Amino acid sequence: SDLMECLAGARPQATGDIWLEGQPVKADSISERIQSGFVLVPEDRQHDSIVPTLSVQDNMLLASLKKYLRGGFLNASEEQMATDSQIKDLSIRVANSKQLITALSGGNQQKVVVAKGMLTKPKVLLLDEPTRGIDVGAKSEISEIINRLAEENYGVIFVSSELKEILAMS
């Protein structure tokens, strides 16, 4: 978990070199690391990833809002298309994207967190305990999503404290 936070830029006091696609990564802050292609799905989604008073769509767009700015205003239709696409791609079970995120199950909340990361167009997904606190069915779905993303040539760094899960994913 500490390494994941270092790679994501959440620990600016950490030192060392990071290389991506043969080039050194000079970014230090979280937002600069996101722009460089790293995105972290943190261990504690309730504390570090979601804003419980916001909708599914708003939570999904938090890390990539700049992409939807047009003349100082957010482009609502582009936002809607992006979130609808992620809801479909990740099979998020939601009545609609305007629904409060707290109305979703833990597994679907976790999929929203993954979708939030995906909307930043990352090169490397840093997944810290991505199946923690979700039911067996949702764990299976998250594992399938991770495998699919790896097949689509995303870099995936996966951390889990469950040995069976590590063996299954590798």
C-alpha positions as protocol buffer text, in pm:
chain_id: "A"
residue {
  index: 1
  type: SER
  ca { x: 0 y: 0 z: 0 }
}
residue {
  index: 2
  type: ASP
  ca { x: 288 y: 236 z: 80 }
}
residue {
  index: 3
  type: LEU
  ca { x: 450 y: 167 z: -256 }
}
residue {
  index: 4
  type: MET
  ca { x: 119 y: 230 z: -435 }
}
residue {
  index: 5
  type: GLU
  ca { x: 82 y: 566 z: -262 }
}
residue {
  index: 6
  type: CYS
  ca { x: 441 y: 656 z: -354 }
}
residue {
  index: 7
  type: LEU
  ca { x: 382 y: 569 z: -720 }
}
residue {
  index: 8
  type: ALA
  ca { x: 58 y: 769 z: -721 }
}
residue {
  index: 9
  type: GLY
  ca { x: 230 y: 1078 z: -578 }
}
residue {
  index: 10
  type: ALA
  ca { x: 48 y: 1067 z: -245 }
}
residue {
  index: 11
  type: ARG
  ca { x: 377 y: 1061 z: -52 }
}
residue {
  index: 12
  type: PRO
  ca { x: 584 y: 1353 z: -180 }
}
residue {
  index: 13
  type: GLN
  ca { x: 854 y: 1291 z: 81 }
}
residue {
  index: 14
  type: ALA
  ca { x: 937 y: 955 z: -82 }
}
residue {
  index: 15
  type: THR
  ca { x: 1245 y: 949 z: -301 }
}
residue {
  index: 16
  type: GLY
  ca { x: 1354 y: 739 z: -593 }
}
residue {
  index: 17
  type: ASP
  ca { x: 1315 y: 719 z: -968 }
}
residue {
  index: 18
  type: ILE
  ca { x: 1009 y: 611 z: -1163 }
}
residue {
  index: 19
  type: TRP
  ca { x: 1025 y: 528 z: -1531 }
}
residue {
  index: 20
  type: LEU
  ca { x: 730 y: 480 z: -1763 }
}
residue {
  index: 21
  type: GLU
  ca { x: 764 y: 373 z: -2126 }
}
residue {
  index: 22
  type: GLY
  ca { x: 1141 y: 427 z: -2110 }
}
residue {
  index: 23
  type: GLN
  ca { x: 1110 y: 785 z: -1982 }
}
residue {
  index: 24
  type: PRO
  ca { x: 1166 y: 917 z: -1629 }
}
residue {
  index: 25
  type: VAL
  ca { x: 851 y: 1041 z: -1456 }
}
residue {
  index: 26
  type: LYS
  ca { x: 923 y: 1387 z: -1316 }
}
residue {
  index: 27
  type: ALA
  ca { x: 575 y: 1449 z: -1175 }
}
residue {
  index: 28
  type: ASP
  ca { x: 556 y: 1484 z: -797 }
}
residue {
  index: 29
  type: SER
  ca { x: 193 y: 1560 z: -709 }
}
residue {
  index: 30
  type: ILE
  ca { x: -107 y: 1331 z: -742 }
}
residue {
  index: 31
  type: SER
  ca { x: -257 y: 1539 z: -1025 }
}
residue {
  index: 32
  type: GLU
  ca { x: 77 y: 1541 z: -1211 }
}
residue {
  index: 33
  type: ARG
  ca { x: 106 y: 1164 z: -1171 }
}
residue {
  index: 34
  type: ILE
  ca { x: -246 y: 1123 z: -1310 }
}
residue {
  index: 35
  type: GLN
  ca { x: -142 y: 1335 z: -1611 }
}
residue {
  index: 36
  type: SER
  ca { x: 168 y: 1115 z: -1646 }
}
residue {
  index: 37
  type: GLY
  ca { x: -54 y: 807 z: -1670 }
}
residue {
  index: 38
  type: PHE
  ca { x: -71 y: 668 z: -1316 }
}
residue {
  index: 39
  type: VAL
  ca { x: -399 y: 629 z: -1130 }
}
residue {
  index: 40
  type: LEU
  ca { x: -457 y: 479 z: -788 }
}
residue {
  index: 41
  type: VAL
  ca { x: -763 y: 286 z: -676 }
}
residue {
  index: 42
  type: PRO
  ca { x: -700 y: 314 z: -302 }
}
residue {
  index: 43
  type: GLU
  ca { x: -759 y: 54 z: -37 }
}
residue {
  index: 44
  type: ASP
  ca { x: -1031 y: 242 z: 154 }
}
residue {
  index: 45
  type: ARG
  ca { x: -1292 y: 358 z: -98 }
}
residue {
  index: 46
  type: GLN
  ca { x: -1520 y: 505 z: 171 }
}
residue {
  index: 47
  type: HIS
  ca { x: -1248 y: 730 z: 310 }
}
residue {
  index: 48
  type: ASP
  ca { x: -1022 y: 796 z: 11 }
}
residue {
  index: 49
  type: SER
  ca { x: -1225 y: 754 z: -307 }
}
residue {
  index: 50
  type: ILE
  ca { x: -1589 y: 851 z: -291 }
}
residue {
  index: 51
  type: VAL
  ca { x: -1782 y: 1155 z: -177 }
}
residue {
  index: 52
  type: PRO
  ca { x: -2097 y: 1008 z: -20 }
}
residue {
  index: 53
  type: THR
  ca { x: -2310 y: 1317 z: -82 }
}
residue {
  index: 54
  type: LEU
  ca { x: -2248 y: 1312 z: -457 }
}
residue {
  index: 55
  type: SER
  ca { x: -2404 y: 1111 z: -736 }
}
residue {
  index: 56
  type: VAL
  ca { x: -2247 y: 820 z: -918 }
}
residue {
  index: 57
  type: GLN
  ca { x: -2168 y: 1049 z: -1214 }
}
residue {
  index: 58
  type: ASP
  ca { x: -2013 y: 1323 z: -1001 }
}
residue {
  index: 59
  type: ASN
  ca { x: -1796 y: 1071 z: -816 }
}
residue {
  index: 60
  type: MET
  ca { x: -1689 y: 915 z: -1144 }
}
residue {
  index: 61
  type: LEU
  ca { x: -1583 y: 1249 z: -1292 }
}
residue {
  index: 62
  type: LEU
  ca { x: -1391 y: 1391 z: -994 }
}
residue {
  index: 63
  type: ALA
  ca { x: -1043 y: 1301 z: -1121 }
}
residue {
  index: 64
  type: SER
  ca { x: -1102 y: 1405 z: -1483 }
}
residue {
  index: 65
  type: LEU
  ca { x: -1320 y: 1719 z: -1468 }
}
residue {
  index: 66
  type: LYS
  ca { x: -1070 y: 1926 z: -1671 }
}
residue {
  index: 67
  type: LYS
  ca { x: -1143 y: 1708 z: -1975 }
}
residue {
  index: 68
  type: TYR
  ca { x: -1502 y: 1825 z: -1981 }
}
residue {
  index: 69
  type: LEU
  ca { x: -1442 y: 2201 z: -1953 }
}
residue {
  index: 70
  type: ARG
  ca { x: -1549 y: 2405 z: -2254 }
}
residue {
  index: 71
  type: GLY
  ca { x: -1514 y: 2781 z: -2226 }
}
residue {
  index: 72
  type: GLY
  ca { x: -1513 y: 2771 z: -1848 }
}
residue {
  index: 73
  type: PHE
  ca { x: -1822 y: 2550 z: -1828 }
}
residue {
  index: 74
  type: LEU
  ca { x: -1861 y: 2175 z: -1794 }
}
residue {
  index: 75
  type: ASN
  ca { x: -1998 y: 2001 z: -2102 }
}
residue {
  index: 76
  type: ALA
  ca { x: -2289 y: 1804 z: -1956 }
}
residue {
  index: 77
  type: SER
  ca { x: -2347 y: 1590 z: -2265 }
}
residue {
  index: 78
  type: GLU
  ca { x: -1982 y: 1476 z: -2279 }
}
residue {
  index: 79
  type: GLU
  ca { x: -1991 y: 1403 z: -1905 }
}
residue {
  index: 80
  type: GLN
  ca { x: -2305 y: 1195 z: -1951 }
}
residue {
  index: 81
  type: MET
  ca { x: -2162 y: 1002 z: -2245 }
}
residue {
  index: 82
  type: ALA
  ca { x: -1842 y: 925 z: -2052 }
}
residue {
  index: 83
  type: THR
  ca { x: -2022 y: 804 z: -1742 }
}
residue {
  index: 84
  type: ASP
  ca { x: -2278 y: 604 z: -1939 }
}
residue {
  index: 85
  type: SER
  ca { x: -1994 y: 435 z: -2125 }
}
residue {
  index: 86
  type: GLN
  ca { x: -1819 y: 338 z: -1800 }
}
residue {
  index: 87
  type: ILE
  ca { x: -2145 y: 215 z: -1646 }
}
residue {
  index: 88
  type: LYS
  ca { x: -2191 y: -13 z: -1947 }
}
residue {
  index: 89
  type: ASP
  ca { x: -1826 y: -122 z: -1978 }
}
residue {
  index: 90
  type: LEU
  ca { x: -1790 y: -210 z: -1608 }
}
residue {
  index: 91
  type: SER
  ca { x: -2147 y: -343 z: -1566 }
}
residue {
  index: 92
  type: ILE
  ca { x: -2225 y: -104 z: -1282 }
}
residue {
  index: 93
  type: ARG
  ca { x: -2570 y: -180 z: -1147 }
}
residue {
  index: 94
  type: VAL
  ca { x: -2731 y: 160 z: -1104 }
}
residue {
  index: 95
  type: ALA
  ca { x: -3077 y: 301 z: -1173 }
}
residue {
  index: 96
  type: ASN
  ca { x: -2915 y: 606 z: -1338 }
}
residue {
  index: 97
  type: SER
  ca { x: -2595 y: 804 z: -1311 }
}
residue {
  index: 98
  type: LYS
  ca { x: -2762 y: 1075 z: -1101 }
}
residue {
  index: 99
  type: GLN
  ca { x: -2830 y: 827 z: -818 }
}
residue {
  index: 100
  type: LEU
  ca { x: -2640 y: 885 z: -493 }
}
residue {
  index: 101
  type: ILE
  ca { x: -2334 y: 663 z: -473 }
}
residue {
  index: 102
  type: THR
  ca { x: -2431 y: 553 z: -122 }
}
residue {
  index: 103
  type: ALA
  ca { x: -2736 y: 378 z: -269 }
}
residue {
  index: 104
  type: LEU
  ca { x: -2505 y: 129 z: -443 }
}
residue {
  index: 105
  type: SER
  ca { x: -2362 y: -192 z: -305 }
}
residue {
  index: 106
  type: GLY
  ca { x: -1996 y: -198 z: -204 }
}
residue {
  index: 107
  type: GLY
  ca { x: -1903 y: -384 z: -521 }
}
residue {
  index: 108
  type: ASN
  ca { x: -2075 y: -131 z: -744 }
}
residue {
  index: 109
  type: GLN
  ca { x: -1918 y: 156 z: -549 }
}
residue {
  index: 110
  type: GLN
  ca { x: -1581 y: -5 z: -614 }
}
residue {
  index: 111
  type: LYS
  ca { x: -1659 y: -27 z: -985 }
}
residue {
  index: 112
  type: VAL
  ca { x: -1737 y: 347 z: -980 }
}
residue {
  index: 113
  type: VAL
  ca { x: -1394 y: 407 z: -823 }
}
residue {
  index: 114
  type: VAL
  ca { x: -1232 y: 199 z: -1100 }
}
residue {
  index: 115
  type: ALA
  ca { x: -1437 y: 393 z: -1359 }
}
residue {
  index: 116
  type: LYS
  ca { x: -1317 y: 720 z: -1207 }
}
residue {
  index: 117
  type: GLY
  ca { x: -963 y: 604 z: -1262 }
}
residue {
  index: 118
  type: MET
  ca { x: -1035 y: 485 z: -1615 }
}
residue {
  index: 119
  type: LEU
  ca { x: -1175 y: 824 z: -1715 }
}
residue {
  index: 120
  type: THR
  ca { x: -829 y: 975 z: -1654 }
}
residue {
  index: 121
  type: LYS
  ca { x: -703 y: 758 z: -1946 }
}
residue {
  index: 122
  type: PRO
  ca { x: -426 y: 593 z: -1742 }
}
residue {
  index: 123
  type: LYS
  ca { x: -132 y: 390 z: -1862 }
}
residue {
  index: 124
  type: VAL
  ca { x: -85 y: 220 z: -1525 }
}
residue {
  index: 125
  type: LEU
  ca { x: -360 y: 120 z: -1284 }
}
residue {
  index: 126
  type: LEU
  ca { x: -247 y: 98 z: -923 }
}
residue {
  index: 127
  type: LEU
  ca { x: -502 y: -127 z: -754 }
}
residue {
  index: 128
  type: ASP
  ca { x: -463 y: -141 z: -377 }
}
residue {
  index: 129
  type: GLU
  ca { x: -685 y: -414 z: -229 }
}
residue {
  index: 130
  type: PRO
  ca { x: -951 y: -360 z: -499 }
}
residue {
  index: 131
  type: THR
  ca { x: -1176 y: -641 z: -370 }
}
residue {
  index: 132
  type: ARG
  ca { x: -1160 y: -552 z: -2 }
}
residue {
  index: 133
  type: GLY
  ca { x: -1499 y: -530 z: 166 }
}
residue {
  index: 134
  type: ILE
  ca { x: -1711 y: -655 z: -122 }
}
residue {
  index: 135
  type: ASP
  ca { x: -1909 y: -976 z: -166 }
}
residue {
  index: 136
  type: VAL
  ca { x: -1786 y: -1284 z: -351 }
}
residue {
  index: 137
  type: GLY
  ca { x: -1984 y: -1209 z: -669 }
}
residue {
  index: 138
  type: ALA
  ca { x: -1850 y: -854 z: -686 }
}
residue {
  index: 139
  type: LYS
  ca { x: -1495 y: -984 z: -625 }
}
residue {
  index: 140
  type: SER
  ca { x: -1532 y: -1207 z: -927 }
}
residue {
  index: 141
  type: GLU
  ca { x: -1657 y: -916 z: -1141 }
}
residue {
  index: 142
  type: ILE
  ca { x: -1371 y: -690 z: -1028 }
}
residue {
  index: 143
  type: SER
  ca { x: -1122 y: -968 z: -1108 }
}
residue {
  index: 144
  type: GLU
  ca { x: -1272 y: -1004 z: -1456 }
}
residue {
  index: 145
  type: ILE
  ca { x: -1245 y: -627 z: -1510 }
}
residue {
  index: 146
  type: ILE
  ca { x: -879 y: -630 z: -1401 }
}
residue {
  index: 147
  type: ASN
  ca { x: -800 y: -919 z: -1636 }
}
residue {
  index: 148
  type: ARG
  ca { x: -976 y: -746 z: -1925 }
}
residue {
  index: 149
  type: LEU
  ca { x: -787 y: -421 z: -1864 }
}
residue {
  index: 150
  type: ALA
  ca { x: -456 y: -609 z: -1856 }
}
residue {
  index: 151
  type: GLU
  ca { x: -549 y: -775 z: -2187 }
}
residue {
  index: 152
  type: GLU
  ca { x: -620 y: -427 z: -2327 }
}
residue {
  index: 153
  type: ASN
  ca { x: -254 y: -340 z: -2252 }
}
residue {
  index: 154
  type: TYR
  ca { x: -304 y: -131 z: -1943 }
}
residue {
  index: 155
  type: GLY
  ca { x: -24 y: -169 z: -1692 }
}
residue {
  index: 156
  type: VAL
  ca { x: -172 y: -317 z: -1375 }
}
residue {
  index: 157
  type: ILE
  ca { x: -7 y: -326 z: -1035 }
}
residue {
  index: 158
  type: PHE
  ca { x: -227 y: -522 z: -800 }
}
residue {
  index: 159
  type: VAL
  ca { x: -192 y: -548 z: -422 }
}
residue {
  index: 160
  type: SER
  ca { x: -390 y: -790 z: -207 }
}
residue {
  index: 161
  type: SER
  ca { x: -352 y: -936 z: 139 }
}
residue {
  index: 162
  type: GLU
  ca { x: -541 y: -1249 z: 29 }
}
residue {
  index: 163
  type: LEU
  ca { x: -301 y: -1515 z: -98 }
}
residue {
  index: 164
  type: LYS
  ca { x: -575 y: -1703 z: -290 }
}
residue {
  index: 165
  type: GLU
  ca { x: -664 y: -1383 z: -473 }
}
residue {
  index: 166
  type: ILE
  ca { x: -301 y: -1313 z: -565 }
}
residue {
  index: 167
  type: LEU
  ca { x: -256 y: -1666 z: -699 }
}
residue {
  index: 168
  type: ALA
  ca { x: -581 y: -1646 z: -896 }
}
residue {
  index: 169
  type: MET
  ca { x: -493 y: -1309 z: -1050 }
}
residue {
  index: 170
  type: SER
  ca { x: -141 y: -1405 z: -1143 }
}
